[in-house]
Coordinates of C-alpha atoms in Angstrom, one line a residue:
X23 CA -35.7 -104.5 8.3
X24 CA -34.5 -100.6 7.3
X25 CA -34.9 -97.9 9.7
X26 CA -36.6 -94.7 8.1
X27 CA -33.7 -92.3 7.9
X28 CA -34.8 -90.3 11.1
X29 CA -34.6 -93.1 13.6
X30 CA -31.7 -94.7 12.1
X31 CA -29.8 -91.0 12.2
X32 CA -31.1 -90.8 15.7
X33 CA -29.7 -93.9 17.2
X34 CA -26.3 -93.6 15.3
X35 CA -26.0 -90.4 17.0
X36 CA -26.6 -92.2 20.6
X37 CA -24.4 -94.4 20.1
X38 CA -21.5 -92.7 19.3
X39 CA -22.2 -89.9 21.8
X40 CA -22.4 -93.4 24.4
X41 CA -18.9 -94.6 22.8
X42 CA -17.2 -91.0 23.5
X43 CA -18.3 -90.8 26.7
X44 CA -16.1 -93.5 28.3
X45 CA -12.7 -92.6 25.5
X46 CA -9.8 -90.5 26.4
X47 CA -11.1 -87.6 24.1
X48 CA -14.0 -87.2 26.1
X49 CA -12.0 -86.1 29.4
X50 CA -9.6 -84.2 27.5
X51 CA -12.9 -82.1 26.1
X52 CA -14.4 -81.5 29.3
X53 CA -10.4 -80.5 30.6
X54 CA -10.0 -77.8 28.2
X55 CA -13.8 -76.7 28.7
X56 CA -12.6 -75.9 32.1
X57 CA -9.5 -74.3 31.0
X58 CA -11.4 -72.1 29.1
X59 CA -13.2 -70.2 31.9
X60 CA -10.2 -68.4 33.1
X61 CA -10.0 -67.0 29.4
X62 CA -11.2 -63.4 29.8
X63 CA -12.8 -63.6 26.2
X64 CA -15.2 -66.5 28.0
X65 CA -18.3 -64.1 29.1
X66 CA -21.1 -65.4 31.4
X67 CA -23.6 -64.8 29.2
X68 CA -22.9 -66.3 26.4
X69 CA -20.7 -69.3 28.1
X70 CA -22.0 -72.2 25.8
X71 CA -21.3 -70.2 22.6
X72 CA -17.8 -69.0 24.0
X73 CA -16.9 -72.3 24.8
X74 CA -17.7 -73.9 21.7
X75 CA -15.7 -71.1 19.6
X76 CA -12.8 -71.6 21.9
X77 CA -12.9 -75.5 21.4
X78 CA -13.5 -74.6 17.9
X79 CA -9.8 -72.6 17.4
X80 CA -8.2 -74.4 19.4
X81 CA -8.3 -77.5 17.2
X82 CA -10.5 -79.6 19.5
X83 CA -13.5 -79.1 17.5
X84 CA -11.4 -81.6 14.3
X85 CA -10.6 -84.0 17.3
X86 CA -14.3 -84.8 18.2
X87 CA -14.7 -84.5 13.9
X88 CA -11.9 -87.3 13.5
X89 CA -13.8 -89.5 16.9
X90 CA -16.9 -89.2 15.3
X91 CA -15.7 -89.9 11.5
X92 CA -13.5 -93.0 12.8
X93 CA -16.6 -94.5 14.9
X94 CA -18.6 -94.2 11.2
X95 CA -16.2 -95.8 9.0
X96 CA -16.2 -98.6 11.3
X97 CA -19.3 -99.6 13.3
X98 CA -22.1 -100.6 10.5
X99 CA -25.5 -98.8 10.5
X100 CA -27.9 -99.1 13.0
X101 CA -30.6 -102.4 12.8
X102 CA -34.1 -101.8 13.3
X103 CA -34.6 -101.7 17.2
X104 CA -36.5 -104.7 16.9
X105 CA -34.2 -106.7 15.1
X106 CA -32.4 -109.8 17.2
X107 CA -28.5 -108.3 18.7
X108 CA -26.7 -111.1 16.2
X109 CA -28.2 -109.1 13.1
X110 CA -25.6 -106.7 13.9
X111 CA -23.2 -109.6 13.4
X112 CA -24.5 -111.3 10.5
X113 CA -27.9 -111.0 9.0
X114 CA -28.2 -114.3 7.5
X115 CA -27.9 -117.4 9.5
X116 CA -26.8 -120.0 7.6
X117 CA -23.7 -118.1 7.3
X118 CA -23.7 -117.3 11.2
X119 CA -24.3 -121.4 11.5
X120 CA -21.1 -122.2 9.1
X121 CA -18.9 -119.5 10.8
X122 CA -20.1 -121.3 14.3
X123 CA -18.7 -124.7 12.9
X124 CA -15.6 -123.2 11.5
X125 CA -14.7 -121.9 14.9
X126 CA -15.4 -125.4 16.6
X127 CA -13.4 -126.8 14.1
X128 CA -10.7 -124.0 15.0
X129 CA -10.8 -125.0 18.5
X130 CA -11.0 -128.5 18.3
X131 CA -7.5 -128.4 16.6
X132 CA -6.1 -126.3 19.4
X133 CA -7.4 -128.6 22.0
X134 CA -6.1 -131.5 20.4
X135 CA -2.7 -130.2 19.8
X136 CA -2.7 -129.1 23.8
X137 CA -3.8 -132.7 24.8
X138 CA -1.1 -134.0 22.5
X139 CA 1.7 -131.9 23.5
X140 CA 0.1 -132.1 27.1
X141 CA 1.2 -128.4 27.2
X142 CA -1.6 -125.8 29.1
X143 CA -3.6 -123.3 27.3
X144 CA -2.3 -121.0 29.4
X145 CA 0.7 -120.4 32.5
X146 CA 2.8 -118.1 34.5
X147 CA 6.5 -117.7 33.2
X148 CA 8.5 -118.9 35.8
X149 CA 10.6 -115.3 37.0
X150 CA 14.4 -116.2 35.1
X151 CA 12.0 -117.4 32.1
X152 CA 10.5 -113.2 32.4
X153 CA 13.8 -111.9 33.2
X154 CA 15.2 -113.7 29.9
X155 CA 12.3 -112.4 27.7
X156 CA 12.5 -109.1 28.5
X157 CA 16.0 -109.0 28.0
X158 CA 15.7 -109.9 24.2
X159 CA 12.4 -108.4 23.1
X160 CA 13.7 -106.7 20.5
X161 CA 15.7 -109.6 18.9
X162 CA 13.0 -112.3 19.3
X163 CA 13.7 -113.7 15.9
X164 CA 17.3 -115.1 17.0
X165 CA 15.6 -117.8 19.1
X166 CA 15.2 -121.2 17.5
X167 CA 13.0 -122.9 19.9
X168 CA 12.0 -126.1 18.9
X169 CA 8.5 -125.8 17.2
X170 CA 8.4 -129.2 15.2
X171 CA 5.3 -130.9 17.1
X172 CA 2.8 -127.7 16.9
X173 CA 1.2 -126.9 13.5
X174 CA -0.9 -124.1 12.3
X175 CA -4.6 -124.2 13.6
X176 CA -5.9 -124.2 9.5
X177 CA -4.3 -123.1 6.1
X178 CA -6.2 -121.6 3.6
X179 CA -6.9 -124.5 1.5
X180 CA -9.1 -125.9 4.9
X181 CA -10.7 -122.5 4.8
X182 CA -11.6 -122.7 0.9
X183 CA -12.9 -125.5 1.6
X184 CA -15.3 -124.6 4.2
X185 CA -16.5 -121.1 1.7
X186 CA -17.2 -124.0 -1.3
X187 CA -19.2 -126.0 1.1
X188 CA -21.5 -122.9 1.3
X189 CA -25.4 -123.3 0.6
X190 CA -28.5 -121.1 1.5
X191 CA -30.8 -123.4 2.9
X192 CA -33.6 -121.5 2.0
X193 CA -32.9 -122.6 -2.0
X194 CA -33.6 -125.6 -3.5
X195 CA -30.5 -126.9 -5.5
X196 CA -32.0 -127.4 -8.5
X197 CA -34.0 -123.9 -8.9
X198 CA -31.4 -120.8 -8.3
X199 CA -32.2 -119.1 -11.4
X200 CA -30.3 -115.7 -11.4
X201 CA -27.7 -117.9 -10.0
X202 CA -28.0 -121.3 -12.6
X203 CA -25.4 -119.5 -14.6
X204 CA -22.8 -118.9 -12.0
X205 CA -19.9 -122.1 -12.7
X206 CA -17.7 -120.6 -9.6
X207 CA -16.6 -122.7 -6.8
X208 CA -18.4 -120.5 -4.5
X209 CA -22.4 -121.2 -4.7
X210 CA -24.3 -118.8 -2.6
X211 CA -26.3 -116.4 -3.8
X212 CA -24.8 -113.2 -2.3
X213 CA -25.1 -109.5 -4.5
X214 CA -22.1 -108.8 -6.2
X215 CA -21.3 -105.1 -8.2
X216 CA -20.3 -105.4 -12.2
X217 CA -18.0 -103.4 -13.8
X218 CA -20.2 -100.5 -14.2
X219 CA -21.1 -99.9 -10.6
X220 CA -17.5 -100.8 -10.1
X221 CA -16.5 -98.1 -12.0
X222 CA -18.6 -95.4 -10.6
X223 CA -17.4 -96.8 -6.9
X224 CA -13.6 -96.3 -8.1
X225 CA -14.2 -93.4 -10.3
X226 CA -10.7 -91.9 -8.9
X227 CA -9.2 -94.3 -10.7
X228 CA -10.5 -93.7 -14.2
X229 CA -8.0 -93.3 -16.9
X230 CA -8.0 -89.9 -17.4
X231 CA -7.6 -88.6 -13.5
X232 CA -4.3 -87.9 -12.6
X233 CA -2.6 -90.8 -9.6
X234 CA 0.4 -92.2 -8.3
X235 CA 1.4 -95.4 -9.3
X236 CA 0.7 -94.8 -13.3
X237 CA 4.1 -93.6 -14.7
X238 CA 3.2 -92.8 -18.1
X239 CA -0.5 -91.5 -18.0
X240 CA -0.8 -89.8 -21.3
X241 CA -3.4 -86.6 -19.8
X242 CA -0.9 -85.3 -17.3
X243 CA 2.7 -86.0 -17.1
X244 CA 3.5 -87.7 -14.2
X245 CA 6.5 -85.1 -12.3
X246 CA 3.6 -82.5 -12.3
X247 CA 1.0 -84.2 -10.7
X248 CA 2.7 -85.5 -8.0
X249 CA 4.4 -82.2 -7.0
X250 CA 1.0 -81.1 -7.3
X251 CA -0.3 -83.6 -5.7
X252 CA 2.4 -83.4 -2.8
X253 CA 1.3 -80.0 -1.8
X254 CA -2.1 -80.9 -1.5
X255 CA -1.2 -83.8 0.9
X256 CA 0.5 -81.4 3.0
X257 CA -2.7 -79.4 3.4
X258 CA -4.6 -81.8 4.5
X259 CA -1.8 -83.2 6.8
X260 CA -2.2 -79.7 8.7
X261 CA -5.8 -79.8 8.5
X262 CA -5.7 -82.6 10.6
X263 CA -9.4 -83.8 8.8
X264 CA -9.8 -87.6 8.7
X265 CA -12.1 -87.3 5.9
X266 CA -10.0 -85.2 3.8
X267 CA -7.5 -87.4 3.8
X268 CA -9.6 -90.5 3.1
X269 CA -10.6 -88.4 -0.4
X270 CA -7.0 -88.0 -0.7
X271 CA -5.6 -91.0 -0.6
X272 CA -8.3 -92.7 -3.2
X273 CA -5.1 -91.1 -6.0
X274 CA -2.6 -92.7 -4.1
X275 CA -0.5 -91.7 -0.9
X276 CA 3.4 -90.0 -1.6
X277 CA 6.0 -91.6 -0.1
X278 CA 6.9 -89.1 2.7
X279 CA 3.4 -88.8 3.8
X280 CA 2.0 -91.7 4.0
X281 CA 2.9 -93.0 7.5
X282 CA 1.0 -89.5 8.9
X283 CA -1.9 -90.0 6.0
X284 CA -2.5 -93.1 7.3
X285 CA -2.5 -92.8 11.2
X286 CA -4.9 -89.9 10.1
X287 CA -7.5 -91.4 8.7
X288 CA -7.4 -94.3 10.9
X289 CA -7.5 -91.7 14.2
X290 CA -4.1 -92.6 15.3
X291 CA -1.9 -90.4 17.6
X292 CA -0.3 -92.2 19.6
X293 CA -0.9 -90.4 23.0
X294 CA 0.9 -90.9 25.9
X295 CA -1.8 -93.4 27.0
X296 CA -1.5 -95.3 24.2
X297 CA 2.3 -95.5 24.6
X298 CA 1.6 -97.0 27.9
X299 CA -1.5 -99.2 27.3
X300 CA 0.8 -100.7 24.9
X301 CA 3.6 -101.2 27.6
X302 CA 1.1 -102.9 29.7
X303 CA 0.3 -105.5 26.9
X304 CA 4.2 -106.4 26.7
X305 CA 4.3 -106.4 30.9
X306 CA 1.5 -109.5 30.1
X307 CA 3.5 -110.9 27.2
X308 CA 6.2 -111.1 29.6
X309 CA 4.7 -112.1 32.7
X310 CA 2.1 -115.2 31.0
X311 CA 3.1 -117.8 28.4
X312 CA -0.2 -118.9 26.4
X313 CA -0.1 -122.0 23.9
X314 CA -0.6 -119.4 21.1
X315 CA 2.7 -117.7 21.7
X316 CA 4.0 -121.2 19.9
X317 CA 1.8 -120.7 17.0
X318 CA 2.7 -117.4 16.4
X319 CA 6.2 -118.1 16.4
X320 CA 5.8 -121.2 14.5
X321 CA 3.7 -118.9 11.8
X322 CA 6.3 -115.7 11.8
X323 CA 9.4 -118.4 11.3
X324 CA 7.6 -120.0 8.3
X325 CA 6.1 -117.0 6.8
X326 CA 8.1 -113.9 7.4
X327 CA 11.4 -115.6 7.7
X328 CA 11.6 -116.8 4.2
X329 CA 10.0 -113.6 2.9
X330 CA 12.8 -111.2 0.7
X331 CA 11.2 -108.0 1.9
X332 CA 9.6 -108.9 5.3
X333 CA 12.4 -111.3 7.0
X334 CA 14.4 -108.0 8.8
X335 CA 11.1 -107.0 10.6
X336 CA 11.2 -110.7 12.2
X337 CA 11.7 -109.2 15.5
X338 CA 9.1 -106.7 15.3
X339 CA 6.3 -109.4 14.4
X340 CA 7.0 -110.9 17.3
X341 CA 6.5 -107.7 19.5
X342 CA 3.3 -107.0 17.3
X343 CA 1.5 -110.1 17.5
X344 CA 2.2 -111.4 20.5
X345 CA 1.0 -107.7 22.6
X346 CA -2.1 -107.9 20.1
X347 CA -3.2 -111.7 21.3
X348 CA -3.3 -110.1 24.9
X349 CA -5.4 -107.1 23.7
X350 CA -9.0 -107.4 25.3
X351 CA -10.1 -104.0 23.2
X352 CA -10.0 -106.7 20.6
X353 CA -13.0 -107.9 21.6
X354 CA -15.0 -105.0 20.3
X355 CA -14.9 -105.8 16.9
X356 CA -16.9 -108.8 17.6
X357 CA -19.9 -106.8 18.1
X358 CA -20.0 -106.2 13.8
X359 CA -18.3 -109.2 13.1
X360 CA -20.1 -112.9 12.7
X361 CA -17.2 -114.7 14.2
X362 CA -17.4 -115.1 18.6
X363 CA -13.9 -115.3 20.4
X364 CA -13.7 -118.3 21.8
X365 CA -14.0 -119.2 25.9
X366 CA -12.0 -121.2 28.2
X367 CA -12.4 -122.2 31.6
X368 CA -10.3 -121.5 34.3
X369 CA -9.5 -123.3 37.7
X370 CA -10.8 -126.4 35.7
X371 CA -14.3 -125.7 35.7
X372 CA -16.1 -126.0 32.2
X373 CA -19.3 -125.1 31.5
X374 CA -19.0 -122.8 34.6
X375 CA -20.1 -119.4 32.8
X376 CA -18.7 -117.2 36.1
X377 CA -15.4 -119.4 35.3
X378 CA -15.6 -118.8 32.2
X379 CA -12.4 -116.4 30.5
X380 CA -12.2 -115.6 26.5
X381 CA -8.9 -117.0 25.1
X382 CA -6.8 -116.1 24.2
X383 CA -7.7 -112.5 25.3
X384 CA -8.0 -110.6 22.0
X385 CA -10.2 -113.7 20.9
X386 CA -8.1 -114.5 18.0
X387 CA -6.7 -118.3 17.4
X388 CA -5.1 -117.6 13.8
X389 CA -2.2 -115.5 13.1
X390 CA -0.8 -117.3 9.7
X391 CA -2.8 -114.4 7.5
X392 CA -2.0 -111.3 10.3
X393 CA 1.5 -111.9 9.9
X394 CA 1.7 -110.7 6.5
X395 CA -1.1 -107.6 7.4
X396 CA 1.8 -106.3 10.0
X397 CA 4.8 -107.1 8.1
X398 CA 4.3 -103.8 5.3
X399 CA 3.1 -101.5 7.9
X400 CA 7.1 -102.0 9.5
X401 CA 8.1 -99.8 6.4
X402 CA 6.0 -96.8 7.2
X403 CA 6.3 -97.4 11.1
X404 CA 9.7 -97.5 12.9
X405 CA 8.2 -97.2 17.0
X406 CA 6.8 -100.3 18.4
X407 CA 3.6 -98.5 20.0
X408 CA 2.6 -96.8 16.6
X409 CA 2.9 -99.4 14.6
X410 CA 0.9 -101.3 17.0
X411 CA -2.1 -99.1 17.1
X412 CA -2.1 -98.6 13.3
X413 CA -1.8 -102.9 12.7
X414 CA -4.7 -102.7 15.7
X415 CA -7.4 -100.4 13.8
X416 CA -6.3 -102.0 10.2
X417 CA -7.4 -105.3 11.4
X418 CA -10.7 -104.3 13.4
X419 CA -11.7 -102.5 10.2
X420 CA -10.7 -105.1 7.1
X421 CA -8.4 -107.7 7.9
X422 CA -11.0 -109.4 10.0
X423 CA -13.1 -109.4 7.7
X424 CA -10.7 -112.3 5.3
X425 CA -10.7 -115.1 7.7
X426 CA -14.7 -114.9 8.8
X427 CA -17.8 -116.5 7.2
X428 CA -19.9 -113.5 6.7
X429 CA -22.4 -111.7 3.7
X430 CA -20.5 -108.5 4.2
X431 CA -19.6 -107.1 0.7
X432 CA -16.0 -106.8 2.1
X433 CA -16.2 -110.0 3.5
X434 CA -13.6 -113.2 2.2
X435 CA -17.2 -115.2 0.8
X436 CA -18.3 -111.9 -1.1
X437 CA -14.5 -110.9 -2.7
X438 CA -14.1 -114.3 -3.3
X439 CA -18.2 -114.2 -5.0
X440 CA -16.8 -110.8 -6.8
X441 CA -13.5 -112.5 -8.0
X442 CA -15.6 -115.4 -10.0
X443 CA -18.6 -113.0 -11.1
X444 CA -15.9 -110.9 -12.9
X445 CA -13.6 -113.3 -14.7
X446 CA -17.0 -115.6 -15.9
X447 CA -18.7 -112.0 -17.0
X448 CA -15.8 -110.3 -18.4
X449 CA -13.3 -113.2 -19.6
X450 CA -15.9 -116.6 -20.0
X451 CA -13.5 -118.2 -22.4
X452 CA -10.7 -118.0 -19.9
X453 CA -12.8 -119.1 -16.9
X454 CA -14.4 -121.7 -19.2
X455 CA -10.9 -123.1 -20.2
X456 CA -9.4 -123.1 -16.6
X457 CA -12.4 -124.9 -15.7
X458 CA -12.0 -127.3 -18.2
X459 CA -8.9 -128.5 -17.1
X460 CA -9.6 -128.4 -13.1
X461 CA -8.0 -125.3 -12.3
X462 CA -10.6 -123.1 -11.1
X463 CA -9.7 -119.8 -10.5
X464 CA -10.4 -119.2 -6.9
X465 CA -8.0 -122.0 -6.2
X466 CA -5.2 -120.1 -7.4
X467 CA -6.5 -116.2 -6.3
X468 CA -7.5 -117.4 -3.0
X469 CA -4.6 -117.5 -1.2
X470 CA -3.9 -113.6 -2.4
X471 CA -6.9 -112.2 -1.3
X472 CA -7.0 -113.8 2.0
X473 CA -3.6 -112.2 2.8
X474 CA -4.6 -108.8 1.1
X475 CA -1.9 -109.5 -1.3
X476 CA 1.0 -109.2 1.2
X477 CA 3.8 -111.1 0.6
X478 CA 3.2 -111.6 -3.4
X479 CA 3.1 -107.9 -4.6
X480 CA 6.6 -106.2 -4.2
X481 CA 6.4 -103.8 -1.4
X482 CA 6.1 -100.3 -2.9
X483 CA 2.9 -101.7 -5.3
X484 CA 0.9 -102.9 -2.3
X485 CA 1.5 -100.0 -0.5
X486 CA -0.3 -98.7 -3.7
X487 CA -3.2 -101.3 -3.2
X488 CA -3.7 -100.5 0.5
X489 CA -4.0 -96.2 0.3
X490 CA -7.1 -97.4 -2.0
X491 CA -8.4 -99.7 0.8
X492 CA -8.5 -96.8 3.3
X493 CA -9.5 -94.3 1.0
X494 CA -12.5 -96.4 0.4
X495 CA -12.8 -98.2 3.3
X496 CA -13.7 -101.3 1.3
X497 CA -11.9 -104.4 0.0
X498 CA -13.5 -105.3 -3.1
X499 CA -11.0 -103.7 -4.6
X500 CA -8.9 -106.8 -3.7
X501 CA -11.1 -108.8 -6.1
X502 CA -11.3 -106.3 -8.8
X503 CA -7.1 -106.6 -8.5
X504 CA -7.1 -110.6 -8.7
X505 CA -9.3 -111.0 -11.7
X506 CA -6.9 -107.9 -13.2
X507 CA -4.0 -110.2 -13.0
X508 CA -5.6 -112.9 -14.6
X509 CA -7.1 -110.5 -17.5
X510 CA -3.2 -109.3 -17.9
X511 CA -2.3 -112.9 -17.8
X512 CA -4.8 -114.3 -20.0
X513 CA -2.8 -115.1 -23.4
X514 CA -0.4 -117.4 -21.2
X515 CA -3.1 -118.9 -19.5
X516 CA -5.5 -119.9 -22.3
X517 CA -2.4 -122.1 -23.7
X518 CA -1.9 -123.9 -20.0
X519 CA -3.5 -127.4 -19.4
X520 CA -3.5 -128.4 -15.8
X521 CA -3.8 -126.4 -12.6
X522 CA 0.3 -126.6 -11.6
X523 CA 0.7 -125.1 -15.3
X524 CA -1.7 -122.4 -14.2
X525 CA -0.2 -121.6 -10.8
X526 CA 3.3 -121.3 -12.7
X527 CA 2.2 -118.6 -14.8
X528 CA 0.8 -117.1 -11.7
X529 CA 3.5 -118.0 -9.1
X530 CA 5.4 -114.5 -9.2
X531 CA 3.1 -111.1 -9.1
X532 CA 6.2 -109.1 -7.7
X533 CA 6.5 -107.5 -11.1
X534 CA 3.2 -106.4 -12.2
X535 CA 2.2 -102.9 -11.3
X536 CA -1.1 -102.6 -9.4
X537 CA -2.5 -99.1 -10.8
X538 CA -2.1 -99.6 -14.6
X539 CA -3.6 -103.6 -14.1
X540 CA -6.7 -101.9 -12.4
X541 CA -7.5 -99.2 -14.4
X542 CA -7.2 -101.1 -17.8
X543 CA -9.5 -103.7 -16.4
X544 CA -11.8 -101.5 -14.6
X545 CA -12.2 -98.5 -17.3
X546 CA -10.8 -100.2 -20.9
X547 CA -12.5 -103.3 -20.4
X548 CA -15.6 -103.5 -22.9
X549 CA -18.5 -104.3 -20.4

């Protein structure tokens, strides 16, 4: 049901004014308000007006700006007031239902492994086990506990699995007829954009708009838009305008400033109160062992470790991870995501709701893909608390988003919808031929998009990938990238005949460059 644009403006406003009123900001506002009054330009009469001007040069007006953009980009629109809460989580329930028996399946696994291992979901480290912790928290990664018995909670085959199993209840098999002609792997009827609205989306990206990644564009040579470009960037770094900077980065971040772009946008500045929240969450790391510390070091050792660019940041997965599983702020995201953290009960009382606890805390069993979302952000950010936040706000805003069941057009069921839409539309005797011979494209693009293509793209190209996810605050572009690689691909894959002979061409992406792949396929593509 859509709101008229009054009433839907009206209760976005409420809400954020109700979110502000219990944040930091809001206390710091009302400090400097104060403050103000002992300024002799502050007159009685016009106290409101005074005040706001003062607020207003002394930078805290762009504060609120940045609170109010941040709460924009990432809580969705209001519903209609007389639509059910879960609507705000996922409109359709059939995907609501199938994310509900993913996560029993989810838990299941973990409860089996616990009763297996007989090993509690949850205990207090005895005091030398603290003392030891603490001692080497920041070289976690030279422990080699013995992690044989436990095994990830999925991969993301099981989950592929689960999106291919997809059906909308409300259509009869036989009779889908916009949707007859779709030969994908994933069959629900969700809207996906085509290249044309993909192009006015990305229009930044068009071929004849200057942007960093393309070394050889022929409109603008390359050394003069990027000192241009450089300048700019620092103008809107001393702006301080989250919006600004969003714009900015849709042409790509320079090196030097992207760590501050970034925190920018995402309303990151690492505040004394942050620095200590974040303290707090290693205290609880230290103080309680929970059955998903195990995973996570299980997942770190097999993915990180054997990663080129990511293994010498082992030790600050660890401290990343393991503080965000104790992170109850967490939690919010649930409210605009389909997926519910999962409960346990404490002092052995199930089905006890006032016993009842979530667990683990941030409500988060799997860390296999999160690993690989933390792992490039340790090149931009060198202090644990920072790096923290900005992993923190990066995953309540898109990584969640690739490991629920949701309609969401930046959802892993719509990019993965996109992915298939584009190759059938744009390059059917490809998709026909891989088809053919059982190697359906998903199968092989999966995996990348899932992980947001960390760990496949070499370091400095998905750095690339990601300023365009911020400065769009969408992933689709993820998609758009994957059936890219199989367009650049395409000669060698039209001559393969079997899905391992497809995956080989595939198996290495850390030489492609992302820019040039998207903008041929997005803007010299014939559509």
């Amino acid at each position: 049901v859509m709101l008229d644009p009054d009433s839907g403006l009206s209760l976005t406003i409420a809400r954020i004014v109700q979110r502000l009123k219990g944040s930091s900001l809001h206390s710091k506002l009302e400090r400097q308000a104060r403050i103000s009054l002992h300024n002799p330009e502050i007159k009685l009469e016009s106290l409101k007006e005074d005040i706001k001007d003062f607020l207003k040069t002394s930078g805290w007006e762009k504060k609120l700006q940045n609170a109010v953009y941040s709460e924009l980009s990432v809580f969705p629109s209001p519903c209609h007031p007389a639509a059910p809460p879960e609507h705000m989580k996922e409109p359709l329930a059939y995907m609501r239902k199938a994310q509900g028996s993913w996560e029993k399946r989810i838990l299941k696994s973990l409860n089996s492994m616990c009763t297996e291992l007989s090993i509690p979901l949850a205990q207090k480290r005895p005091a030398n086990e603290q003392k030891e912790l603490l001692s080497k928290w920041n070289e976690m990664g030279t422990d080699e506990p013995d992690l044989s018995l436990f095994r990830p909670v999925y991969a993301p085959k099981d989950f592929l699995e689960v999106l291919m199993n997809l059906r909308n209840p409300n259509y009869d098999n036989g009779e889908q007829p916009s949707f007859r002609n779709h030969l994908g792997l994933i069959q629900v009827p969700l809207k996906v954009k085509y290249i044309p609205e993909l192009k006015e989306d990305f229009s930044e990206l068009g071929l004849n708009i200057g942007q960093l990644g393309i070394d050889d564009s022929a409109q603008v040579p390359p050394e003069f838009f990027e000192n241009e470009h450089v300048l700019v960037g620092q103008k809107v770094l001393a702006e301080q305008d989250s919006a600004a900077a969003q714009q900015y980065v849709r042409r790509g971040c320079p090196t030097a400033l992207r760590a501050d772009l970034w925190a920018l946008i995402l309303n990151i500045s690492n505040q004394p109160e942050d620095i200590l929240y974040y303290e707090q969450l290693k205290s609880n790391v230290i103080q309680h062992d929970l059955l998903v510390d195990s995973l996570i070091y299980k997942d770190v050792k097999l993915t990180a470790s054997n990663d080129d660019y990511y293994f010498v940041f082992e030790d600050y997965l660890y401290q990343v991870l393991l503080c965000f599983s104790r992170d109850t702020s967490v939690l919010e995201h649930f409210a605009y995501s389909s997926a519910t953290p999962p409960k346990s009960y404490i002092r052995g009382k199930p089905g006890m709701e006032e016993y009842a606890v979530f667990y683990p805390p941030n409500g988060k069993l799997n860390y296999n893909s999160s690993i690989l979302s933390v792992a490039p952000l340790c090149f931009l950010y060198h202090e644990p608390s920072k790096l923290y936040q900005i992993f923190r706000e990066m995953y309540v805003r898109f990584f969640f988003r690739l490991h629920s069941i949701s309609s969401h057009p930046s959802g892993i069921v719509s990019l993965c919808l996109l992915f298939e839409t584009l190759l059938q539309t744009h390059l059917p005797q490809l998709f026909y031929h891989l088809r053919e011979i059982g190697a359906q494209p998903l199968r092989i693009s999966f995996k990348w998009m899932v992980r947001a293509f960390s760990g496949y793209l070499a370091t400095d190209q998905l750095l690339l990938l990601w300023d365009r996810i911020l400065g769009y605050n969408s992933l689709e572009i993820l998609a758009v990238l994957a059936a890219a690689v199989f367009a650049f691909r395409a000669v060698n894959l039209m001559e393969v005949t079997s899905l391992a002979a497809a995956e080989a061409v595939l198996a290495d992406l850390s030489t492609l460059k992302v820019m040039p792949l998207l903008q041929i396929f997005l803007f010299a593509t014939v559509t």
